[in-house]
Amino acid sequence: LSFSASKLRDMDALSKSDPMLVVYTKMDGRLEEIGRTEVILNSLEPLWITKTMINYQFEIVQPLVFRIYDIDTKYHNTPVKMLNLAQQDFLGEAFCNLSEIVTKFNHSLSLNLRNGSGHALQGTMTVHAEETASSRMAVEMTFHCLNLDNKDTFSKSDPFLRVSRLSESAVAIPICKTEVINNNLNPVWRPITLTSQQYSSRDDPLLVECFDFDASGNHELMGALQTTIAQLENLYKSKAGANFYSKKGQKKLKGQLFLDTFQEKVQHTFLDYISSGFELNFMVAVDFTASNGDPRTPQSLHYIDPSGRLNSYQQAILGVSEVLQFYDKDRRFPAWGFGAKMPQGPVSHCFNLNAITNDCEVVGFEGIMSAYSSTLYSVSLSGPTLFGPVINKAAEIASHSAQYGNNRYFVLLIITDGVITDEQETKDSIVRASDLPLSILIVGVGNADFTQMRTLDADLGKRLQSSTGRVATRDIVQFVPMREVQGGQVTVVQSLLEELPGQFLEYMRTRGIKPQPPQHASAPPAYPPPPQL
């Protein structure tokens, strides 16, 4: 991030202010300082040189606070890190979210300065975001294994690899996986690509795990090892194998991991697309089946608490739409319900939540929240639970959009409490939709058995297959049961959204769709042209 300001207040009697800017991130209401600029003497129009680095994370809202101070003359020889801000004159502050900056066409956002109580002050500041070159780096690797332990009784194991980044608190965050290879203890997988956003740095720890695929989702660990990108490159160069270890690393196993290819390459990043005008268009579908319980009783998953405490449906709607709203220019979101009996009619498996205008779109996440609560009391919860109709409706919108341009990608959020009745129709709809600019996020609320949902999410390594035998072009579904992530270090929204940039990029890259270069207005020449001879 780089910074400039304009028309600052003059706090000095005999000269102009000497401004310095301080940047904070806001986490759980607490401010954490992440950088200070240098002090610029005698200037009400400072253009600071010192930049601040911040990690962009698509899956969370990243609030930023900027504060500008006039540094007293007697401190001009003090290193900026040592300055006590309470002893300086406050020139104003401004707020924004990082996603508001990166979605701007030129990555610049101008903000009006305010005082501590939010009233407007004289002056503005501009923040400009620039992606570092390293974040365009990616590594493509081809893995194979030898001598894996067999975990199956009547056949050989069906292995797949999962690569995770290890956080500072040693939590494994999955970032990539291979396909499943059936009945093989010496598998060779298709190449996988890891971006530098995924692996952070060449020396950050990664966990590579090999699992025996099980359709129930209970995959059996065949071995694991800890490594880094730098170590994997050395492994490739040495042509040697790395031994897997048992679960807690106590026992060295005979199975080994090898690299057949290791290639670093530059790729267009998610932000290259977003800042050149590509949009993520959000849609939501809410489960109104009777298994949710009578909305008037506190036991119901749809109960609206008079105290203002959000139910699981409201939490999921708010959490996802808060992140995605900045990537959708008009903030108009299609919102549907399914599984309810209409006031004058039969059960509907795809109806507009916005009953007043009967338009499928509502404005902003506030529009979704109010349409959801008013619909709850105007329909009767019924059943069965069918996903096919809402997925087909979303696919129809995505397909129609793709005929007129390729700069929109659609994200459908389905929130449900249970087991679907139309499993095969749903799979068929998802396989058809896998060719479209569409991703589907499914949140499971309540305590139902969600085993069936996991088969829709090809995280298991097996691509979905339709009833005609057609295999999905790519994995477009991410399923998260709310109960499994509540209280953990990663939120439901983070778990839901972490694969979305990758799914977006896979769609764009496989179709050869490139970001448009920014259109710069032709600037007047800095110097007059030489006279014509």
Short mmCIF file of C-alpha atoms in Angstrom, two decimals:
data_model
loop_
_atom_site.label_atom_id
_atom_site.label_comp_id
_atom_site.label_asym_id
_atom_site.label_seq_id
_atom_site.Cartn_x
_atom_site.Cartn_y
_atom_site.Cartn_z
CA LEU A 1 0.00 0.00 0.00
CA SER A 2 1.30 3.50 -0.80
CA PHE A 3 -0.19 6.76 0.44
CA SER A 4 -0.66 10.44 -0.36
CA ALA A 5 -2.81 13.21 1.12
CA SER A 6 -4.17 16.54 -0.02
CA LYS A 7 -5.35 19.82 1.57
CA LEU A 8 -4.28 18.81 5.08
CA ARG A 9 -4.95 21.17 7.98
CA ASP A 10 -2.05 23.46 8.86
CA MET A 11 -1.23 23.06 12.56
CA ASP A 12 2.06 24.99 12.64
CA ALA A 13 2.21 28.73 13.26
CA LEU A 14 5.28 29.67 11.22
CA SER A 15 5.44 26.83 8.70
CA LYS A 16 3.26 24.05 7.27
CA SER A 17 2.40 20.75 9.01
CA ASP A 18 4.97 17.90 9.01
CA PRO A 19 2.71 14.89 8.32
CA MET A 20 3.24 11.17 8.96
CA LEU A 21 0.65 8.44 8.27
CA VAL A 22 0.05 5.35 10.46
CA VAL A 23 -1.82 2.25 9.15
CA TYR A 24 -3.79 -0.18 11.31
CA THR A 25 -5.75 -3.35 10.66
CA LYS A 26 -8.87 -3.94 12.72
CA MET A 27 -9.31 -7.44 14.18
CA ASP A 28 -12.27 -8.19 16.48
CA GLY A 29 -12.64 -4.47 17.16
CA ARG A 30 -8.97 -4.10 18.16
CA LEU A 31 -6.53 -1.96 16.19
CA GLU A 32 -3.15 -3.42 15.31
CA GLU A 33 -0.54 -1.10 13.83
CA ILE A 34 1.07 -2.50 10.67
CA GLY A 35 3.12 0.43 9.38
CA ARG A 36 4.25 4.07 9.53
CA THR A 37 5.42 6.32 6.73
CA GLU A 38 8.32 8.73 6.96
CA VAL A 39 7.71 12.34 8.12
CA ILE A 40 7.45 14.88 5.27
CA LEU A 41 8.48 18.38 6.34
CA ASN A 42 6.42 21.49 5.58
CA SER A 43 3.78 19.90 3.36
CA LEU A 44 -0.01 19.92 3.20
CA GLU A 45 0.13 17.70 0.04
CA PRO A 46 2.42 14.84 1.15
CA LEU A 47 3.35 11.99 -1.18
CA TRP A 48 4.94 9.42 1.12
CA ILE A 49 7.61 7.00 -0.10
CA THR A 50 7.41 4.33 2.63
CA LYS A 51 5.07 1.49 1.64
CA THR A 52 3.17 -0.93 3.90
CA MET A 53 2.90 -4.63 3.06
CA ILE A 54 -0.31 -6.51 3.88
CA ASN A 55 -1.43 -10.06 2.99
CA TYR A 56 -4.64 -9.94 0.95
CA GLN A 57 -7.11 -12.62 2.07
CA PHE A 58 -10.15 -12.94 -0.15
CA GLU A 59 -12.17 -14.98 2.35
CA ILE A 60 -12.34 -12.38 5.14
CA VAL A 61 -13.26 -8.69 5.42
CA GLN A 62 -10.03 -6.78 6.15
CA PRO A 63 -10.86 -3.37 7.70
CA LEU A 64 -8.07 -0.75 7.56
CA VAL A 65 -7.70 2.47 9.56
CA PHE A 66 -5.37 5.32 8.49
CA ARG A 67 -4.36 8.12 10.87
CA ILE A 68 -2.33 11.20 9.96
CA TYR A 69 -0.29 13.17 12.52
CA ASP A 70 1.63 16.44 12.41
CA ILE A 71 5.02 15.59 13.99
CA ASP A 72 6.35 18.21 16.40
CA THR A 73 9.67 19.82 15.34
CA LYS A 74 11.49 18.64 18.43
CA TYR A 75 10.98 15.00 17.39
CA HIS A 76 12.27 15.36 13.82
CA ASN A 77 15.43 13.42 14.58
CA THR A 78 13.59 10.60 16.37
CA PRO A 79 13.11 7.35 14.35
CA VAL A 80 9.43 7.16 13.34
CA LYS A 81 8.95 3.80 15.10
CA MET A 82 9.95 5.47 18.41
CA LEU A 83 7.51 8.41 18.14
CA ASN A 84 4.85 8.62 20.82
CA LEU A 85 1.68 9.43 18.86
CA ALA A 86 -0.03 10.95 21.92
CA GLN A 87 2.53 13.78 21.79
CA GLN A 88 1.74 14.70 18.15
CA ASP A 89 -1.10 16.75 16.60
CA PHE A 90 -3.85 14.61 15.06
CA LEU A 91 -4.75 15.68 11.49
CA GLY A 92 -7.53 13.17 10.85
CA GLU A 93 -8.34 9.54 10.11
CA ALA A 94 -10.04 7.48 7.39
CA PHE A 95 -11.40 3.93 7.08
CA CYS A 96 -11.97 1.38 4.34
CA ASN A 97 -11.77 -2.37 3.64
CA LEU A 98 -8.86 -3.76 1.64
CA SER A 99 -11.32 -5.29 -0.86
CA GLU A 100 -12.66 -1.78 -1.64
CA ILE A 101 -9.18 -0.74 -2.82
CA VAL A 102 -8.33 -3.84 -4.87
CA THR A 103 -11.67 -3.85 -6.74
CA LYS A 104 -11.05 -0.29 -8.05
CA PHE A 105 -9.95 -0.19 -11.69
CA ASN A 106 -6.69 1.61 -10.91
CA HIS A 107 -6.31 0.12 -7.39
CA SER A 108 -6.62 3.64 -5.85
CA LEU A 109 -9.20 4.87 -3.37
CA SER A 110 -9.58 8.44 -2.07
CA LEU A 111 -11.06 8.95 1.39
CA ASN A 112 -12.24 12.02 3.29
CA LEU A 113 -10.51 12.63 6.62
CA ARG A 114 -12.59 12.66 9.81
CA ASN A 115 -11.92 13.46 13.44
CA GLY A 116 -12.02 10.88 16.26
CA SER A 117 -15.80 11.19 16.63
CA GLY A 118 -16.51 10.76 12.91
CA HIS A 119 -17.10 14.40 11.87
CA ALA A 120 -15.63 15.56 8.56
CA LEU A 121 -12.32 17.41 8.65
CA GLN A 122 -10.46 19.33 6.00
CA GLY A 123 -8.35 17.14 3.70
CA THR A 124 -8.39 13.83 1.87
CA MET A 125 -6.01 10.88 1.61
CA THR A 126 -5.47 8.36 -1.20
CA VAL A 127 -4.35 4.77 -0.75
CA HIS A 128 -3.02 2.77 -3.70
CA ALA A 129 -2.58 -1.03 -3.69
CA GLU A 130 -0.04 -2.83 -5.82
CA GLU A 131 0.42 -6.58 -5.89
CA THR A 132 4.02 -7.65 -5.35
CA ALA A 133 5.54 -9.55 -8.27
CA SER A 134 6.09 -12.63 -6.10
CA SER A 135 2.33 -13.15 -5.75
CA ARG A 136 2.13 -13.97 -9.48
CA MET A 137 4.57 -16.84 -9.04
CA ALA A 138 3.23 -20.37 -9.08
CA VAL A 139 4.82 -23.80 -8.93
CA GLU A 140 3.59 -26.71 -11.04
CA MET A 141 4.61 -30.15 -9.71
CA THR A 142 4.00 -33.74 -10.75
CA PHE A 143 4.11 -36.26 -7.89
CA HIS A 144 4.36 -40.03 -7.85
CA CYS A 145 4.69 -42.56 -5.03
CA LEU A 146 6.34 -45.95 -4.65
CA ASN A 147 5.64 -48.82 -2.22
CA LEU A 148 2.63 -47.34 -0.43
CA ASP A 149 1.18 -49.50 2.37
CA ASN A 150 -1.98 -51.28 1.25
CA LYS A 151 -5.01 -50.40 3.41
CA ASP A 152 -7.61 -52.51 1.57
CA THR A 153 -8.30 -56.20 2.14
CA PHE A 154 -9.60 -57.42 -1.24
CA SER A 155 -7.93 -54.93 -3.59
CA LYS A 156 -5.22 -52.29 -3.57
CA SER A 157 -5.71 -48.84 -2.02
CA ASP A 158 -7.07 -45.84 -4.00
CA PRO A 159 -4.54 -43.11 -3.10
CA PHE A 160 -4.75 -39.31 -3.41
CA LEU A 161 -2.50 -36.55 -2.03
CA ARG A 162 -3.57 -33.50 -0.05
CA VAL A 163 -1.21 -30.54 0.45
CA SER A 164 -1.85 -28.17 3.39
CA ARG A 165 -0.17 -25.02 4.64
CA LEU A 166 0.73 -25.11 8.34
CA SER A 167 -0.33 -21.94 10.16
CA GLU A 168 1.73 -20.39 12.97
CA SER A 169 -0.38 -22.32 15.47
CA ALA A 170 0.36 -25.56 13.50
CA VAL A 171 -3.21 -25.82 12.15
CA ALA A 172 -3.19 -27.54 8.72
CA ILE A 173 -5.06 -25.44 6.12
CA PRO A 174 -5.69 -27.57 2.98
CA ILE A 175 -4.66 -25.75 -0.22
CA CYS A 176 -4.60 -28.40 -2.95
CA LYS A 177 -5.23 -32.05 -3.70
CA THR A 178 -4.68 -34.53 -6.51
CA GLU A 179 -7.25 -36.77 -8.15
CA VAL A 180 -7.84 -40.32 -6.81
CA ILE A 181 -6.00 -43.17 -8.56
CA ASN A 182 -7.84 -46.47 -8.16
CA ASN A 183 -6.27 -49.74 -7.11
CA ASN A 184 -2.62 -48.65 -7.25
CA LEU A 185 0.23 -48.57 -4.69
CA ASN A 186 2.65 -46.80 -7.10
CA PRO A 187 0.43 -43.95 -8.33
CA VAL A 188 1.45 -41.12 -10.72
CA TRP A 189 -0.87 -38.10 -10.47
CA ARG A 190 -1.66 -35.30 -12.90
CA PRO A 191 0.33 -32.07 -12.27
CA ILE A 192 -0.92 -29.74 -9.51
CA THR A 193 -0.28 -25.98 -9.33
CA LEU A 194 0.32 -24.08 -6.08
CA THR A 195 0.28 -20.27 -6.17
CA SER A 196 2.49 -18.18 -3.91
CA GLN A 197 -0.69 -16.96 -2.14
CA GLN A 198 -1.33 -20.57 -1.18
CA TYR A 199 2.15 -21.51 0.00
CA SER A 200 3.10 -17.99 1.30
CA SER A 201 6.88 -18.35 1.00
CA ARG A 202 9.34 -20.98 -0.25
CA ASP A 203 10.40 -21.76 3.33
CA ASP A 204 6.99 -21.91 5.02
CA PRO A 205 6.03 -25.40 6.28
CA LEU A 206 3.72 -27.57 4.18
CA LEU A 207 2.12 -30.89 5.09
CA VAL A 208 1.79 -33.53 2.34
CA GLU A 209 -0.61 -36.36 3.25
CA CYS A 210 -1.45 -39.47 1.24
CA PHE A 211 -4.92 -40.96 1.84
CA ASP A 212 -6.70 -44.12 0.76
CA PHE A 213 -9.98 -42.82 -0.70
CA ASP A 214 -13.21 -44.03 0.93
CA ALA A 215 -16.62 -43.08 -0.50
CA SER A 216 -17.94 -42.52 3.06
CA GLY A 217 -15.50 -39.61 3.47
CA ASN A 218 -13.50 -41.49 6.14
CA HIS A 219 -10.26 -41.62 4.16
CA GLU A 220 -7.47 -43.61 5.78
CA LEU A 221 -4.08 -41.93 6.13
CA MET A 222 -1.38 -43.87 4.25
CA GLY A 223 1.45 -41.56 5.31
CA ALA A 224 2.39 -37.89 5.82
CA LEU A 225 5.49 -35.72 5.68
CA GLN A 226 6.34 -32.10 6.45
CA THR A 227 8.26 -30.13 3.82
CA THR A 228 8.60 -26.72 2.09
CA ILE A 229 8.56 -25.58 -1.55
CA ALA A 230 12.36 -25.16 -1.37
CA GLN A 231 12.77 -28.75 -0.09
CA LEU A 232 10.44 -30.10 -2.79
CA GLU A 233 12.59 -28.41 -5.44
CA ASN A 234 15.70 -30.06 -3.96
CA LEU A 235 13.86 -33.39 -3.94
CA TYR A 236 13.10 -32.96 -7.66
CA LYS A 237 16.71 -32.05 -8.49
CA SER A 238 18.13 -34.98 -6.51
CA LYS A 239 15.63 -37.45 -8.09
CA ALA A 240 15.48 -39.04 -4.61
CA GLY A 241 12.33 -40.03 -2.70
CA ALA A 242 11.12 -38.69 0.65
CA ASN A 243 9.77 -41.21 3.14
CA PHE A 244 6.28 -40.91 4.52
CA TYR A 245 5.70 -41.15 8.28
CA SER A 246 2.79 -42.48 10.31
CA LYS A 247 0.12 -40.19 11.81
CA LYS A 248 2.13 -38.47 14.53
CA GLY A 249 5.44 -38.88 12.73
CA GLN A 250 6.67 -41.58 15.12
CA LYS A 251 7.19 -44.31 12.52
CA LYS A 252 9.07 -44.10 9.21
CA LEU A 253 7.13 -45.92 6.47
CA LYS A 254 8.43 -47.67 3.36
CA GLY A 255 6.20 -45.59 1.05
CA GLN A 256 8.06 -42.73 -0.68
CA LEU A 257 7.12 -39.51 -2.48
CA PHE A 258 8.91 -38.42 -5.70
CA LEU A 259 8.70 -35.36 -7.95
CA ASP A 260 8.75 -35.90 -11.72
CA THR A 261 8.44 -32.20 -12.62
CA PHE A 262 8.95 -28.91 -10.74
CA GLN A 263 8.38 -25.74 -12.73
CA GLU A 264 8.01 -22.13 -11.53
CA LYS A 265 5.86 -19.92 -13.71
CA VAL A 266 4.14 -16.52 -13.68
CA GLN A 267 0.33 -16.55 -13.69
CA HIS A 268 -2.40 -13.92 -13.75
CA THR A 269 -3.71 -13.60 -10.20
CA PHE A 270 -7.26 -13.35 -8.93
CA LEU A 271 -6.69 -9.62 -8.31
CA ASP A 272 -5.49 -9.08 -11.91
CA TYR A 273 -8.99 -10.12 -13.00
CA ILE A 274 -10.90 -8.31 -10.24
CA SER A 275 -9.18 -4.96 -10.75
CA SER A 276 -9.68 -5.10 -14.52
CA GLY A 277 -13.46 -5.17 -14.12
CA PHE A 278 -14.33 -8.84 -13.51
CA GLU A 279 -17.15 -9.32 -11.00
CA LEU A 280 -18.36 -11.98 -8.58
CA ASN A 281 -22.17 -12.00 -8.60
CA PHE A 282 -23.71 -13.41 -5.42
CA MET A 283 -26.97 -15.42 -5.24
CA VAL A 284 -28.57 -17.16 -2.25
CA ALA A 285 -31.10 -20.00 -1.77
CA VAL A 286 -32.67 -20.77 1.63
CA ASP A 287 -34.17 -24.09 2.79
CA PHE A 288 -37.79 -23.65 4.00
CA THR A 289 -38.54 -27.36 4.57
CA ALA A 290 -40.51 -28.48 7.64
CA SER A 291 -37.54 -30.28 9.23
CA ASN A 292 -36.24 -26.83 10.28
CA GLY A 293 -39.01 -26.68 12.91
CA ASP A 294 -41.82 -24.14 13.43
CA PRO A 295 -40.22 -20.67 13.09
CA ARG A 296 -42.34 -19.40 16.03
CA THR A 297 -40.61 -21.75 18.50
CA PRO A 298 -37.11 -21.08 19.89
CA GLN A 299 -36.02 -24.67 18.98
CA SER A 300 -36.48 -23.91 15.25
CA LEU A 301 -33.40 -23.29 13.09
CA HIS A 302 -35.46 -20.45 11.56
CA TYR A 303 -36.38 -18.84 14.91
CA ILE A 304 -35.83 -15.07 14.80
CA ASP A 305 -34.67 -14.03 18.27
CA PRO A 306 -36.27 -10.76 19.48
CA SER A 307 -32.96 -9.98 21.26
CA GLY A 308 -31.31 -9.65 17.82
CA ARG A 309 -29.13 -12.77 18.14
CA LEU A 310 -28.78 -14.20 14.61
CA ASN A 311 -29.92 -17.73 13.77
CA SER A 312 -27.69 -20.03 11.67
CA TYR A 313 -29.35 -18.98 8.40
CA GLN A 314 -28.88 -15.29 9.15
CA GLN A 315 -25.24 -15.86 10.21
CA ALA A 316 -24.43 -17.63 6.93
CA ILE A 317 -26.21 -15.01 4.76
CA LEU A 318 -24.55 -12.10 6.56
CA GLY A 319 -21.08 -13.65 6.73
CA VAL A 320 -20.81 -14.58 3.04
CA SER A 321 -22.55 -11.49 1.63
CA GLU A 322 -20.39 -9.15 3.75
CA VAL A 323 -17.28 -10.52 2.01
CA LEU A 324 -18.71 -10.84 -1.51
CA GLN A 325 -20.63 -7.53 -1.72
CA PHE A 326 -17.51 -5.55 -2.69
CA TYR A 327 -16.95 -7.74 -5.76
CA ASP A 328 -20.49 -7.14 -7.12
CA LYS A 329 -20.81 -3.64 -8.57
CA ASP A 330 -24.60 -3.16 -8.41
CA ARG A 331 -25.04 -5.10 -5.13
CA ARG A 332 -28.27 -6.62 -6.47
CA PHE A 333 -28.48 -10.27 -5.40
CA PRO A 334 -30.96 -12.93 -6.63
CA ALA A 335 -32.50 -14.58 -3.52
CA TRP A 336 -34.68 -17.69 -3.56
CA GLY A 337 -36.36 -20.07 -1.15
CA PHE A 338 -37.20 -23.74 -1.67
CA GLY A 339 -39.33 -26.42 0.01
CA ALA A 340 -42.24 -24.21 1.18
CA LYS A 341 -45.96 -24.15 0.44
CA MET A 342 -46.99 -20.84 -1.11
CA PRO A 343 -49.89 -18.83 0.45
CA GLN A 344 -52.22 -19.58 -2.50
CA GLY A 345 -50.67 -22.55 -4.16
CA PRO A 346 -48.61 -25.72 -4.11
CA VAL A 347 -45.14 -26.44 -2.69
CA SER A 348 -42.43 -24.54 -4.59
CA HIS A 349 -38.81 -25.63 -4.95
CA CYS A 350 -37.62 -22.26 -6.24
CA PHE A 351 -39.51 -19.08 -5.33
CA ASN A 352 -38.41 -15.45 -5.02
CA LEU A 353 -37.75 -14.33 -1.42
CA ASN A 354 -38.72 -10.82 -2.47
CA ALA A 355 -42.48 -11.46 -2.49
CA ILE A 356 -43.46 -7.74 -2.54
CA THR A 357 -42.18 -6.94 -6.06
CA ASN A 358 -41.83 -10.63 -7.02
CA ASP A 359 -38.45 -9.71 -8.51
CA CYS A 360 -35.77 -12.33 -7.83
CA GLU A 361 -33.22 -9.61 -6.95
CA VAL A 362 -32.89 -7.75 -3.66
CA VAL A 363 -30.54 -4.87 -2.86
CA GLY A 364 -27.57 -5.48 -0.56
CA PHE A 365 -27.29 -8.02 2.24
CA GLU A 366 -29.83 -5.91 4.17
CA GLY A 367 -32.30 -6.73 1.37
CA ILE A 368 -31.64 -10.47 1.70
CA MET A 369 -32.06 -10.34 5.49
CA SER A 370 -35.37 -8.47 5.39
CA ALA A 371 -36.77 -10.60 2.50
CA TYR A 372 -35.80 -13.76 4.43
CA SER A 373 -37.54 -12.73 7.67
CA SER A 374 -40.73 -11.51 5.93
CA THR A 375 -40.96 -14.72 3.82
CA LEU A 376 -40.71 -16.88 6.96
CA TYR A 377 -44.14 -15.73 8.14
CA SER A 378 -45.87 -15.73 4.73
CA VAL A 379 -45.18 -19.34 3.63
CA SER A 380 -45.73 -22.75 5.28
CA LEU A 381 -42.65 -24.89 5.74
CA SER A 382 -43.06 -28.12 3.79
CA GLY A 383 -40.85 -30.46 1.72
CA PRO A 384 -39.19 -32.48 0.26
CA THR A 385 -35.65 -31.00 0.02
CA LEU A 386 -34.75 -30.54 -3.66
CA PHE A 387 -31.61 -28.65 -4.81
CA GLY A 388 -32.04 -29.28 -8.56
CA PRO A 389 -34.46 -26.40 -9.31
CA VAL A 390 -32.38 -23.64 -7.60
CA ILE A 391 -29.10 -24.91 -9.10
CA ASN A 392 -30.74 -24.98 -12.55
CA LYS A 393 -32.05 -21.43 -12.04
CA ALA A 394 -28.57 -20.16 -11.06
CA ALA A 395 -27.04 -22.05 -14.01
CA GLU A 396 -29.56 -20.45 -16.38
CA ILE A 397 -28.50 -16.95 -15.21
CA ALA A 398 -24.77 -17.83 -15.49
CA SER A 399 -25.26 -19.36 -18.93
CA HIS A 400 -27.22 -16.34 -20.19
CA SER A 401 -24.53 -13.97 -18.88
CA ALA A 402 -21.70 -16.00 -20.48
CA GLN A 403 -23.29 -15.49 -23.93
CA TYR A 404 -22.89 -11.72 -23.61
CA GLY A 405 -19.43 -11.44 -22.05
CA ASN A 406 -16.94 -13.28 -19.90
CA ASN A 407 -16.25 -10.86 -17.05
CA ARG A 408 -18.89 -12.13 -14.61
CA TYR A 409 -18.60 -15.18 -12.36
CA PHE A 410 -21.53 -16.35 -10.22
CA VAL A 411 -21.54 -17.67 -6.66
CA LEU A 412 -24.63 -19.51 -5.36
CA LEU A 413 -24.93 -19.97 -1.58
CA ILE A 414 -27.37 -22.74 -0.53
CA ILE A 415 -28.20 -22.97 3.20
CA THR A 416 -29.90 -26.20 4.23
CA ASP A 417 -30.71 -28.24 7.32
CA GLY A 418 -30.78 -31.64 5.78
CA VAL A 419 -30.62 -34.48 3.42
CA ILE A 420 -31.66 -33.95 -0.21
CA THR A 421 -34.31 -36.13 -1.82
CA ASP A 422 -33.12 -35.53 -5.41
CA GLU A 423 -29.48 -36.61 -5.06
CA GLN A 424 -29.07 -37.83 -8.66
CA GLU A 425 -30.90 -34.82 -10.19
CA THR A 426 -28.69 -32.54 -8.07
CA LYS A 427 -25.53 -34.30 -9.30
CA ASP A 428 -26.77 -33.99 -12.90
CA SER A 429 -27.40 -30.23 -12.39
CA ILE A 430 -23.92 -29.73 -10.87
CA VAL A 431 -22.18 -31.68 -13.67
CA ARG A 432 -24.01 -29.56 -16.29
CA ALA A 433 -23.13 -26.36 -14.40
CA SER A 434 -19.41 -27.27 -14.14
CA ASP A 435 -18.91 -25.78 -17.63
CA LEU A 436 -20.38 -22.43 -16.54
CA PRO A 437 -18.90 -19.45 -14.65
CA LEU A 438 -20.51 -20.68 -11.41
CA SER A 439 -19.45 -21.94 -7.97
CA ILE A 440 -21.84 -23.41 -5.39
CA LEU A 441 -21.33 -22.97 -1.64
CA ILE A 442 -23.44 -25.18 0.63
CA VAL A 443 -23.77 -24.55 4.38
CA GLY A 444 -25.28 -27.32 6.50
CA VAL A 445 -27.08 -26.03 9.62
CA GLY A 446 -28.41 -28.12 12.52
CA ASN A 447 -27.51 -31.68 13.44
CA ALA A 448 -28.59 -33.74 10.43
CA ASP A 449 -26.39 -36.44 8.88
CA PHE A 450 -24.59 -34.60 6.07
CA THR A 451 -22.67 -37.60 4.65
CA GLN A 452 -24.57 -37.26 1.37
CA MET A 453 -23.56 -33.59 1.00
CA ARG A 454 -19.89 -34.50 1.10
CA THR A 455 -20.28 -36.53 -2.08
CA LEU A 456 -21.42 -33.35 -3.89
CA ASP A 457 -18.17 -31.67 -2.82
CA ALA A 458 -15.42 -33.28 -4.88
CA ASP A 459 -12.98 -32.55 -2.02
CA LEU A 460 -13.01 -36.32 -1.66
CA GLY A 461 -10.90 -36.39 -4.80
CA LYS A 462 -13.56 -37.97 -7.04
CA ARG A 463 -15.17 -35.73 -9.66
CA LEU A 464 -18.97 -35.93 -9.75
CA GLN A 465 -20.58 -38.12 -12.39
CA SER A 466 -24.01 -37.60 -13.94
CA SER A 467 -26.60 -40.31 -14.56
CA THR A 468 -25.44 -40.48 -18.20
CA GLY A 469 -21.82 -41.09 -17.10
CA ARG A 470 -20.57 -37.57 -17.86
CA VAL A 471 -17.85 -36.39 -15.44
CA ALA A 472 -17.83 -32.81 -14.07
CA THR A 473 -15.34 -30.55 -15.87
CA ARG A 474 -14.15 -29.15 -12.53
CA ASP A 475 -15.04 -29.11 -8.84
CA ILE A 476 -17.52 -26.25 -8.29
CA VAL A 477 -19.02 -27.21 -4.91
CA GLN A 478 -17.73 -26.39 -1.43
CA PHE A 479 -19.72 -27.90 1.48
CA VAL A 480 -19.23 -26.85 5.12
CA PRO A 481 -21.29 -28.12 8.09
CA MET A 482 -21.65 -25.21 10.50
CA ARG A 483 -21.37 -27.35 13.63
CA GLU A 484 -17.91 -28.65 12.65
CA VAL A 485 -16.27 -25.22 12.37
CA GLN A 486 -18.08 -23.30 15.11
CA GLY A 487 -15.71 -22.36 17.90
CA GLY A 488 -12.67 -23.22 15.77
CA GLN A 489 -9.89 -20.90 14.62
CA VAL A 490 -11.26 -20.77 11.05
CA THR A 491 -14.77 -19.32 10.56
CA VAL A 492 -17.57 -20.91 8.52
CA VAL A 493 -17.19 -18.13 5.94
CA GLN A 494 -13.41 -18.67 5.60
CA SER A 495 -13.93 -22.42 5.12
CA LEU A 496 -16.63 -21.75 2.50
CA LEU A 497 -14.76 -19.13 0.52
CA GLU A 498 -11.17 -20.43 0.62
CA GLU A 499 -11.53 -22.43 -2.62
CA LEU A 500 -13.45 -19.75 -4.53
CA PRO A 501 -10.51 -17.77 -6.02
CA GLY A 502 -9.01 -21.08 -7.21
CA GLN A 503 -12.30 -22.18 -8.83
CA PHE A 504 -12.63 -18.75 -10.50
CA LEU A 505 -9.05 -18.93 -11.86
CA GLU A 506 -9.47 -22.52 -13.07
CA TYR A 507 -12.54 -21.47 -15.08
CA MET A 508 -10.81 -18.41 -16.59
CA ARG A 509 -7.50 -20.16 -17.35
CA THR A 510 -8.99 -23.28 -18.95
CA ARG A 511 -10.98 -21.01 -21.28
CA GLY A 512 -8.02 -18.76 -22.07
CA ILE A 513 -9.87 -15.70 -20.65
CA LYS A 514 -7.30 -13.07 -19.69
CA PRO A 515 -7.75 -9.92 -17.58
CA GLN A 516 -8.14 -6.72 -19.58
CA PRO A 517 -5.18 -4.37 -19.15
CA PRO A 518 -6.14 -1.14 -17.31
CA GLN A 519 -7.21 1.65 -19.63
CA HIS A 520 -4.90 4.55 -18.84
CA ALA A 521 -6.08 7.95 -20.01
CA SER A 522 -3.42 9.37 -22.31
CA ALA A 523 -1.48 11.74 -20.08
CA PRO A 524 -0.11 14.98 -21.53
CA PRO A 525 3.65 14.71 -22.24
CA ALA A 526 5.83 15.68 -19.30
CA TYR A 527 8.04 17.86 -21.52
CA PRO A 528 7.04 19.78 -24.65
CA PRO A 529 7.94 17.83 -27.82
CA PRO A 530 11.12 18.95 -29.59
CA PRO A 531 10.54 21.54 -32.33
CA GLN A 532 9.90 20.06 -35.79
CA LEU A 533 12.98 20.40 -38.00
#
